[in-house]
PDB file of C-alpha atoms in Angstrom:
ATOM      1  CA  MET U  49     -33.083 -98.690 -41.870  1.00 48.00           C
ATOM      2  CA  SER U  50     -31.088 -98.470 -38.832  1.00 40.00           C
ATOM      3  CA  SER U  51     -31.666 -95.913 -35.859  1.00 40.00           C
ATOM      4  CA  VAL U  52     -28.748 -94.791 -33.356  1.00 38.00           C
ATOM      5  CA  ARG U  53     -30.294 -93.477 -29.952  1.00 38.00           C
ATOM      6  CA  LEU U  54     -28.973 -89.485 -29.494  1.00 38.00           C
ATOM      7  CA  ARG U  55     -30.488 -88.835 -26.343  1.00 37.00           C
ATOM      8  CA  PRO U  56     -31.351 -90.316 -23.057  1.00 35.00           C
ATOM      9  CA  PRO U  57     -35.020 -91.869 -22.890  1.00 36.00           C
ATOM     10  CA  ALA U  58     -37.230 -89.929 -20.551  1.00 38.00           C
ATOM     11  CA  GLN U  59     -38.211 -90.727 -17.101  1.00 37.00           C
ATOM     12  CA  ARG U  60     -41.608 -92.257 -16.614  1.00 43.00           C
ATOM     13  CA  GLY U  61     -44.314 -89.737 -16.035  1.00 61.00           C
ATOM     14  CA  GLU U  62     -41.882 -87.189 -18.053  1.00 73.00           C
ATOM     15  CA  PRO U  63     -42.802 -87.313 -21.671  1.00 89.00           C
ATOM     16  CA  ARG U  64     -39.714 -86.240 -23.325  1.00 90.00           C
ATOM     17  CA  ALA U  65     -37.951 -86.315 -27.049  1.00 95.00           C
ATOM     18  CA  GLU U  66     -35.235 -88.583 -27.676  1.00 97.00           C
ATOM     19  CA  LEU U  67     -33.004 -87.846 -31.358  1.00 97.00           C
ATOM     20  CA  HIS U  68     -32.851 -90.718 -33.398  1.00 97.00           C
ATOM     21  CA  ASP U  69     -31.088 -90.959 -36.298  1.00 95.00           C
ATOM     22  CA  ARG U  70     -31.357 -93.318 -38.980  1.00 95.00           C
ATOM     23  CA  HIS U  71     -30.671 -93.926 -42.936  1.00 93.00           C
ATOM     24  CA  GLU U  72     -33.071 -94.389 -45.445  1.00 90.00           C
ATOM     25  CA  ASP U  73     -32.373 -94.498 -49.806  1.00 83.00           C
ATOM     26  CA  GLY U  74     -28.904 -92.776 -48.738  1.00 85.00           C
ATOM     27  CA  HIS U  75     -30.184 -90.344 -46.564  1.00 89.00           C
ATOM     28  CA  ARG U  76     -29.138 -89.636 -43.060  1.00 94.00           C
ATOM     29  CA  LEU U  77     -32.780 -88.528 -41.436  1.00 96.00           C
ATOM     30  CA  HIS U  78     -33.381 -87.881 -37.683  1.00 97.00           C
ATOM     31  CA  HIS U  79     -36.692 -88.548 -35.662  1.00 98.00           C
ATOM     32  CA  LEU U  80     -38.014 -87.716 -32.270  1.00 98.00           C
ATOM     33  CA  LEU U  81     -39.417 -90.356 -30.430  1.00 98.00           C
ATOM     34  CA  TRP U  82     -41.542 -89.916 -27.320  1.00 98.00           C
ATOM     35  CA  ARG U  83     -41.915 -93.112 -25.612  1.00 97.00           C
ATOM     36  CA  LEU U  84     -45.241 -92.419 -23.332  1.00 96.00           C
ATOM     37  CA  GLY U  85     -46.011 -96.123 -22.322  1.00 89.00           C
ATOM     38  CA  PRO U  86     -49.310 -96.617 -20.746  1.00 94.00           C
ATOM     39  CA  GLY U  87     -51.470 -93.771 -18.807  1.00 96.00           C
ATOM     40  CA  PHE U  88     -51.308 -91.033 -21.675  1.00 98.00           C
ATOM     41  CA  ARG U  89     -53.881 -89.712 -23.956  1.00 98.00           C
ATOM     42  CA  VAL U  90     -52.695 -88.009 -27.067  1.00 98.00           C
ATOM     43  CA  CYS U  91     -54.747 -85.375 -29.187  1.00 98.00           C
ATOM     44  CA  SER U  92     -53.309 -84.720 -32.715  1.00 98.00           C
ATOM     45  CA  SER U  93     -53.801 -84.116 -36.762  1.00 97.00           C
ATOM     46  CA  ALA U  94     -51.253 -86.605 -36.567  1.00 96.00           C
ATOM     47  CA  VAL U  95     -50.916 -88.582 -40.418  1.00 95.00           C
ATOM     48  CA  LEU U  96     -50.531 -91.913 -38.169  1.00 97.00           C
ATOM     49  CA  GLY U  97     -53.160 -92.398 -35.196  1.00 97.00           C
ATOM     50  CA  GLY U  98     -54.275 -89.141 -35.158  1.00 98.00           C
ATOM     51  CA  GLY U  99     -57.569 -88.020 -33.405  1.00 98.00           C
ATOM     52  CA  ILE U 100     -58.073 -88.389 -29.455  1.00 98.00           C
ATOM     53  CA  GLY U 101     -57.105 -91.531 -27.432  1.00 98.00           C
ATOM     54  CA  PRO U 102     -54.532 -93.476 -25.592  1.00 98.00           C
ATOM     55  CA  ARG U 103     -51.205 -93.549 -27.210  1.00 98.00           C
ATOM     56  CA  ALA U 104     -48.158 -95.360 -26.000  1.00 97.00           C
ATOM     57  CA  TRP U 105     -45.752 -93.037 -28.295  1.00 98.00           C
ATOM     58  CA  VAL U 106     -45.387 -90.402 -30.279  1.00 98.00           C
ATOM     59  CA  LEU U 107     -43.212 -90.038 -33.110  1.00 98.00           C
ATOM     60  CA  ASN U 108     -42.014 -86.930 -35.613  1.00 98.00           C
ATOM     61  CA  ALA U 109     -39.774 -88.027 -38.831  1.00 97.00           C
ATOM     62  CA  GLN U 110     -37.890 -86.286 -40.966  1.00 96.00           C
ATOM     63  CA  VAL U 111     -38.433 -87.413 -44.546  1.00 94.00           C
ATOM     64  CA  PRO U 112     -36.173 -85.989 -47.525  1.00 90.00           C
ATOM     65  CA  GLY U 113     -37.544 -82.953 -49.664  1.00 84.00           C
ATOM     66  CA  GLY U 114     -39.815 -83.746 -52.293  1.00 84.00           C
ATOM     67  CA  TYR U 115     -40.960 -86.792 -50.460  1.00 86.00           C
ATOM     68  CA  PRO U 116     -42.213 -89.156 -53.203  1.00 86.00           C
ATOM     69  CA  ARG U 117     -44.172 -91.812 -51.390  1.00 88.00           C
ATOM     70  CA  LEU U 118     -48.224 -91.711 -51.253  1.00 91.00           C
ATOM     71  CA  ASP U 119     -47.947 -93.628 -48.261  1.00 95.00           C
ATOM     72  CA  PRO U 120     -47.078 -91.598 -45.362  1.00 94.00           C
ATOM     73  CA  ASP U 121     -49.406 -93.704 -42.806  1.00 96.00           C
ATOM     74  CA  ARG U 122     -47.213 -96.868 -43.567  1.00 96.00           C
ATOM     75  CA  HIS U 123     -43.888 -95.233 -43.657  1.00 96.00           C
ATOM     76  CA  LEU U 124     -44.570 -93.895 -39.866  1.00 97.00           C
ATOM     77  CA  ALA U 125     -45.246 -97.413 -38.874  1.00 97.00           C
ATOM     78  CA  GLU U 126     -42.008 -99.145 -40.541  1.00 96.00           C
ATOM     79  CA  ILE U 127     -40.168 -96.388 -38.848  1.00 97.00           C
ATOM     80  CA  ALA U 128     -42.075 -97.253 -35.485  1.00 97.00           C
ATOM     81  CA  ALA U 129     -41.605-100.691 -36.233  1.00 97.00           C
ATOM     82  CA  ALA U 130     -38.086-100.381 -36.387  1.00 96.00           C
ATOM     83  CA  GLU U 131     -37.665 -98.737 -32.970  1.00 96.00           C
ATOM     84  CA  GLY U 132     -39.328-101.382 -31.635  1.00 96.00           C
ATOM     85  CA  LEU U 133     -42.551 -99.917 -31.013  1.00 95.00           C
ATOM     86  CA  THR U 134     -45.737-102.409 -30.851  1.00 89.00           C
ATOM     87  CA  SER U 135     -48.582-100.458 -29.405  1.00 94.00           C
ATOM     88  CA  GLU U 136     -50.383 -97.781 -30.921  1.00 97.00           C
ATOM     89  CA  GLY U 137     -49.087 -94.368 -31.367  1.00 98.00           C
ATOM     90  CA  ALA U 138     -49.037 -91.083 -33.160  1.00 98.00           C
ATOM     91  CA  GLY U 139     -46.712 -90.155 -36.336  1.00 98.00           C
ATOM     92  CA  LEU U 140     -45.938 -87.027 -37.842  1.00 96.00           C
ATOM     93  CA  MET U 141     -43.774 -86.181 -40.684  1.00 95.00           C
ATOM     94  CA  THR U 142     -41.996 -83.109 -41.783  1.00 94.00           C
ATOM     95  CA  ALA U 143     -39.494 -82.213 -44.386  1.00 91.00           C
ATOM     96  CA  ALA U 144     -37.276 -79.525 -41.581  1.00 93.00           C
ATOM     97  CA  GLU U 145     -34.236 -80.825 -40.022  1.00 95.00           C
ATOM     98  CA  VAL U 146     -35.433 -82.646 -37.146  1.00 97.00           C
ATOM     99  CA  ALA U 147     -31.935 -82.357 -35.328  1.00 97.00           C
ATOM    100  CA  ALA U 148     -32.768 -78.635 -35.477  1.00 96.00           C
ATOM    101  CA  TYR U 149     -35.759 -78.813 -33.265  1.00 97.00           C
ATOM    102  CA  THR U 150     -36.440 -76.186 -30.704  1.00 97.00           C
ATOM    103  CA  SER U 151     -38.009 -76.264 -27.362  1.00 98.00           C
ATOM    104  CA  ALA U 152     -39.685 -74.463 -24.686  1.00 98.00           C
ATOM    105  CA  HIS U 153     -40.774 -74.616 -21.215  1.00 98.00           C
ATOM    106  CA  ASP U 154     -43.454 -73.085 -19.014  1.00 98.00           C
ATOM    107  CA  GLY U 155     -45.084 -74.336 -15.788  1.00 97.00           C
ATOM    108  CA  GLY U 156     -44.606 -77.898 -16.259  1.00 97.00           C
ATOM    109  CA  VAL U 157     -45.548 -77.888 -19.920  1.00 98.00           C
ATOM    110  CA  THR U 158     -42.802 -78.611 -22.704  1.00 98.00           C
ATOM    111  CA  ALA U 159     -43.248 -77.796 -26.343  1.00 98.00           C
ATOM    112  CA  THR U 160     -41.108 -78.871 -29.142  1.00 98.00           C
ATOM    113  CA  VAL U 161     -41.221 -77.402 -32.561  1.00 98.00           C
ATOM    114  CA  THR U 162     -39.483 -78.541 -35.975  1.00 97.00           C
ATOM    115  CA  THR U 163     -39.574 -75.812 -38.091  1.00 95.00           C
ATOM    116  CA  GLY U 164     -39.094 -75.485 -41.754  1.00 90.00           C
ATOM    117  CA  LEU U 165     -40.795 -72.430 -43.962  1.00 90.00           C
ATOM    118  CA  GLY U 166     -40.078 -73.060 -47.527  1.00 84.00           C
ATOM    119  CA  VAL U 167     -43.553 -73.437 -48.693  1.00 87.00           C
ATOM    120  CA  ARG U 168     -45.469 -70.963 -46.296  1.00 91.00           C
ATOM    121  CA  GLY U 169     -48.396 -68.621 -46.473  1.00 92.00           C
ATOM    122  CA  TRP U 170     -51.887 -67.739 -45.251  1.00 95.00           C
ATOM    123  CA  ALA U 171     -54.567 -70.421 -44.297  1.00 94.00           C
ATOM    124  CA  ALA U 172     -57.481 -68.356 -45.807  1.00 94.00           C
ATOM    125  CA  ALA U 173     -56.113 -68.372 -49.122  1.00 89.00           C
ATOM    126  CA  PRO U 174     -58.228 -67.616 -52.428  1.00 89.00           C
ATOM    127  CA  GLU U 175     -59.134 -70.971 -54.616  1.00 83.00           C
ATOM    128  CA  THR U 176     -56.426 -71.685 -57.230  1.00 72.00           C
ATOM    129  CA  GLY U 177     -58.017 -70.706 -60.946  1.00 59.00           C
ATOM    130  CA  ARG U 178     -61.158 -69.441 -59.498  1.00 56.00           C
ATOM    131  CA  ARG U 179     -62.646 -65.915 -60.058  1.00 56.00           C
ATOM    132  CA  SER U 180     -64.542 -64.031 -57.469  1.00 52.00           C
ATOM    133  CA  GLY U 181     -68.165 -64.455 -57.276  1.00 56.00           C
ATOM    134  CA  GLU U 182     -67.849 -68.561 -59.475  1.00 59.00           C
ATOM    135  CA  ALA U 183     -69.300 -71.648 -58.194  1.00 57.00           C
ATOM    136  CA  PRO U 184     -66.908 -73.819 -56.451  1.00 55.00           C
ATOM    137  CA  VAL U 185     -64.920 -76.698 -58.177  1.00 53.00           C
ATOM    138  CA  ASP U 186     -64.145 -80.196 -56.916  1.00 56.00           C
ATOM    139  CA  VAL U 187     -60.341 -79.961 -56.896  1.00 50.00           C
ATOM    140  CA  PRO U 188     -58.596 -83.183 -56.850  1.00 52.00           C
ATOM    141  CA  ALA U 189     -56.841 -84.375 -53.691  1.00 53.00           C
ATOM    142  CA  ALA U 190     -52.839 -83.047 -53.929  1.00 52.00           C
ATOM    143  CA  PRO U 191     -50.459 -85.452 -52.782  1.00 53.00           C
ATOM    144  CA  PHE U 192     -49.159 -85.689 -49.710  1.00 53.00           C
ATOM    145  CA  ARG U 193     -46.563 -83.334 -49.022  1.00 59.00           C
ATOM    146  CA  PRO U 194     -44.865 -83.420 -45.296  1.00 58.00           C
ATOM    147  CA  GLY U 195     -45.471 -81.081 -42.760  1.00 51.00           C
ATOM    148  CA  THR U 196     -42.894 -78.498 -41.969  1.00 83.00           C
ATOM    149  CA  VAL U 197     -44.054 -76.944 -38.930  1.00 96.00           C
ATOM    150  CA  ASN U 198     -45.063 -80.003 -36.454  1.00 97.00           C
ATOM    151  CA  ILE U 199     -45.671 -79.156 -32.635  1.00 98.00           C
ATOM    152  CA  VAL U 200     -45.411 -81.649 -29.888  1.00 98.00           C
ATOM    153  CA  VAL U 201     -46.938 -80.404 -26.323  1.00 98.00           C
ATOM    154  CA  ALA U 202     -46.601 -82.143 -23.260  1.00 98.00           C
ATOM    155  CA  VAL U 203     -49.006 -81.236 -20.577  1.00 98.00           C
ATOM    156  CA  PRO U 204     -48.535 -82.696 -16.871  1.00 97.00           C
ATOM    157  CA  VAL U 205     -51.897 -82.669 -15.849  1.00 97.00           C
ATOM    158  CA  PRO U 206     -54.909 -84.552 -17.305  1.00 98.00           C
ATOM    159  CA  LEU U 207     -57.369 -82.552 -19.906  1.00 98.00           C
ATOM    160  CA  SER U 208     -60.732 -83.141 -20.999  1.00 98.00           C
ATOM    161  CA  ASP U 209     -61.598 -84.318 -24.640  1.00 97.00           C
ATOM    162  CA  ALA U 210     -62.618 -80.517 -24.793  1.00 98.00           C
ATOM    163  CA  ALA U 211     -59.528 -79.068 -23.017  1.00 98.00           C
ATOM    164  CA  LEU U 212     -57.580 -80.850 -25.723  1.00 98.00           C
ATOM    165  CA  VAL U 213     -59.262 -79.797 -28.707  1.00 98.00           C
ATOM    166  CA  ASN U 214     -58.676 -76.446 -27.388  1.00 98.00           C
ATOM    167  CA  ALA U 215     -55.155 -76.921 -26.402  1.00 98.00           C
ATOM    168  CA  VAL U 216     -54.855 -77.800 -30.376  1.00 98.00           C
ATOM    169  CA  ALA U 217     -56.303 -74.657 -30.679  1.00 98.00           C
ATOM    170  CA  THR U 218     -54.477 -72.750 -28.485  1.00 98.00           C
ATOM    171  CA  ALA U 219     -51.099 -74.183 -29.641  1.00 98.00           C
ATOM    172  CA  THR U 220     -52.423 -73.204 -33.069  1.00 98.00           C
ATOM    173  CA  GLU U 221     -52.938 -69.302 -32.221  1.00 98.00           C
ATOM    174  CA  ALA U 222     -49.240 -69.363 -30.650  1.00 98.00           C
ATOM    175  CA  LYS U 223     -47.817 -70.602 -33.443  1.00 98.00           C
ATOM    176  CA  VAL U 224     -49.261 -67.893 -35.533  1.00 98.00           C
ATOM    177  CA  GLN U 225     -48.255 -65.292 -33.355  1.00 98.00           C
ATOM    178  CA  ALA U 226     -44.881 -66.533 -33.193  1.00 98.00           C
ATOM    179  CA  LEU U 227     -44.501 -66.416 -36.720  1.00 97.00           C
ATOM    180  CA  LEU U 228     -45.926 -62.685 -36.942  1.00 97.00           C
ATOM    181  CA  ASP U 229     -43.740 -61.840 -34.108  1.00 97.00           C
ATOM    182  CA  ALA U 230     -40.667 -63.257 -36.537  1.00 96.00           C
ATOM    183  CA  GLY U 231     -41.275 -61.261 -39.365  1.00 95.00           C
ATOM    184  CA  LEU U 232     -42.711 -63.715 -41.476  1.00 95.00           C
ATOM    185  CA  ASP U 233     -46.162 -63.042 -43.662  1.00 94.00           C
ATOM    186  CA  CYS U 234     -47.684 -66.059 -43.078  1.00 94.00           C
ATOM    187  CA  SER U 235     -49.760 -68.393 -40.971  1.00 95.00           C
ATOM    188  CA  GLY U 236     -48.043 -71.367 -41.498  1.00 95.00           C
ATOM    189  CA  THR U 237     -47.519 -74.001 -44.159  1.00 93.00           C
ATOM    190  CA  PRO U 238     -50.310 -76.138 -45.665  1.00 91.00           C
ATOM    191  CA  THR U 239     -49.531 -79.459 -43.846  1.00 90.00           C
ATOM    192  CA  ASP U 240     -48.630 -78.107 -40.426  1.00 95.00           C
ATOM    193  CA  ALA U 241     -49.236 -80.582 -37.436  1.00 96.00           C
ATOM    194  CA  VAL U 242     -50.163 -80.344 -33.808  1.00 98.00           C
ATOM    195  CA  CYS U 243     -49.893 -82.943 -31.258  1.00 98.00           C
ATOM    196  CA  VAL U 244     -51.060 -82.533 -27.395  1.00 98.00           C
ATOM    197  CA  ILE U 245     -49.911 -85.072 -24.841  1.00 98.00           C
ATOM    198  CA  ALA U 246     -51.466 -85.196 -21.306  1.00 98.00           C
ATOM    199  CA  PRO U 247     -52.119 -88.163 -18.817  1.00 97.00           C
ATOM    200  CA  GLU U 248     -55.694 -90.111 -19.061  1.00 97.00           C
ATOM    201  CA  PRO U 249     -58.071 -88.239 -16.745  1.00 96.00           C
ATOM    202  CA  GLY U 250     -58.876 -90.330 -13.404  1.00 93.00           C
ATOM    203  CA  PRO U 251     -62.808 -90.515 -12.014  1.00 92.00           C
ATOM    204  CA  GLU U 252     -62.422 -86.992 -11.339  1.00 87.00           C
ATOM    205  CA  GLY U 253     -62.507 -85.903 -14.787  1.00 91.00           C
ATOM    206  CA  GLY U 254     -59.315 -83.736 -16.369  1.00 97.00           C
ATOM    207  CA  GLU U 255     -59.179 -80.103 -16.467  1.00 97.00           C
ATOM    208  CA  PRO U 256     -62.081 -78.695 -18.039  1.00 97.00           C
ATOM    209  CA  PHE U 257     -60.283 -75.845 -20.162  1.00 98.00           C
ATOM    210  CA  ALA U 258     -57.132 -75.143 -22.195  1.00 98.00           C
ATOM    211  CA  GLY U 259     -57.962 -71.790 -24.052  1.00 98.00           C
ATOM    212  CA  PRO U 260     -55.242 -69.001 -23.985  1.00 98.00           C
ATOM    213  CA  ARG U 261     -56.620 -67.574 -20.655  1.00 98.00           C
ATOM    214  CA  SER U 262     -56.824 -70.562 -18.758  1.00 98.00           C
ATOM    215  CA  ILE U 263     -53.984 -71.990 -16.202  1.00 98.00           C
ATOM    216  CA  TRP U 264     -52.601 -74.205 -18.647  1.00 98.00           C
ATOM    217  CA  GLY U 265     -53.728 -73.069 -21.984  1.00 98.00           C
ATOM    218  CA  ALA U 266     -51.715 -69.878 -21.007  1.00 98.00           C
ATOM    219  CA  ARG U 267     -48.840 -72.550 -20.489  1.00 98.00           C
ATOM    220  CA  ILE U 268     -49.301 -73.863 -23.391  1.00 98.00           C
ATOM    221  CA  ALA U 269     -49.172 -70.773 -25.603  1.00 98.00           C
ATOM    222  CA  ARG U 270     -46.357 -69.328 -23.911  1.00 98.00           C
ATOM    223  CA  ALA U 271     -44.324 -72.469 -24.562  1.00 98.00           C
ATOM    224  CA  VAL U 272     -45.664 -72.900 -28.052  1.00 98.00           C
ATOM    225  CA  HIS U 273     -44.537 -69.746 -28.873  1.00 98.00           C
ATOM    226  CA  GLY U 274     -41.175 -69.576 -27.275  1.00 98.00           C
ATOM    227  CA  ALA U 275     -40.323 -72.718 -29.126  1.00 98.00           C
ATOM    228  CA  ALA U 276     -42.080 -71.764 -32.840  1.00 98.00           C
ATOM    229  CA  LEU U 277     -40.178 -68.176 -32.648  1.00 98.00           C
ATOM    230  CA  ALA U 278     -37.159 -69.925 -31.715  1.00 97.00           C
ATOM    231  CA  GLY U 279     -37.269 -71.992 -35.015  1.00 96.00           C
ATOM    232  CA  ALA U 280     -38.942 -69.312 -36.973  1.00 95.00           C
ATOM    233  CA  ARG U 281     -36.281 -66.763 -36.642  1.00 89.00           C
ATOM    234  CA  PRO U 282     -33.789 -68.024 -38.400  1.00 70.00           C
ATOM    235  CA  ALA U 283     -36.161 -68.312 -41.442  1.00 59.00           C
ATOM    236  CA  ARG U 284     -36.197 -64.459 -42.088  1.00 55.00           C
TER     237      ARG U 284
END
């Protein structure tokens, strides 16, 4: 596996995406990398390093369609190691073409989205194989399928734990709004992921709110909506 940097690294204090190129099993693939360094927290649903906590980097890696591996977290760790990343980070996967990412900015917030909508639908879908009124049955866990709409949001101010979770919800709402505005009859794909990056709070704490009508939540929503809409429109 080789990697060639296609964009300059981010400046300290300004998390920006670097686009990298690599070769795996005969495929030329891309990944986006945010080198955060110390002093940042991430809240995410990432398959590697998900949850809330200090993270030194964020990785959004493209994999081939029909992804054959059953250990996506280990795969992401291998890509991170090839980039020389040793501290704890967060890693997302997608079958979308990462080089076609879209981004939008609003009031200091940057949203970066990779969009692939080949398998899409509504979040609240009927359970397969169960008739109305029947008791639910245990369904074996499905093999991992790489998420095709991945959202990474960089916020320039510290957020409290509650605000970080709220920011993830706000970004998700904005994504759905963008898909509907693009004329798509869906709320996303089955394995979409969201990642919010913010500076660690100091003794005074972080911003308490990130809902869509708060100052920073509104900026998050507009940035995510703009980036997701730009990515979704070609899928019509």
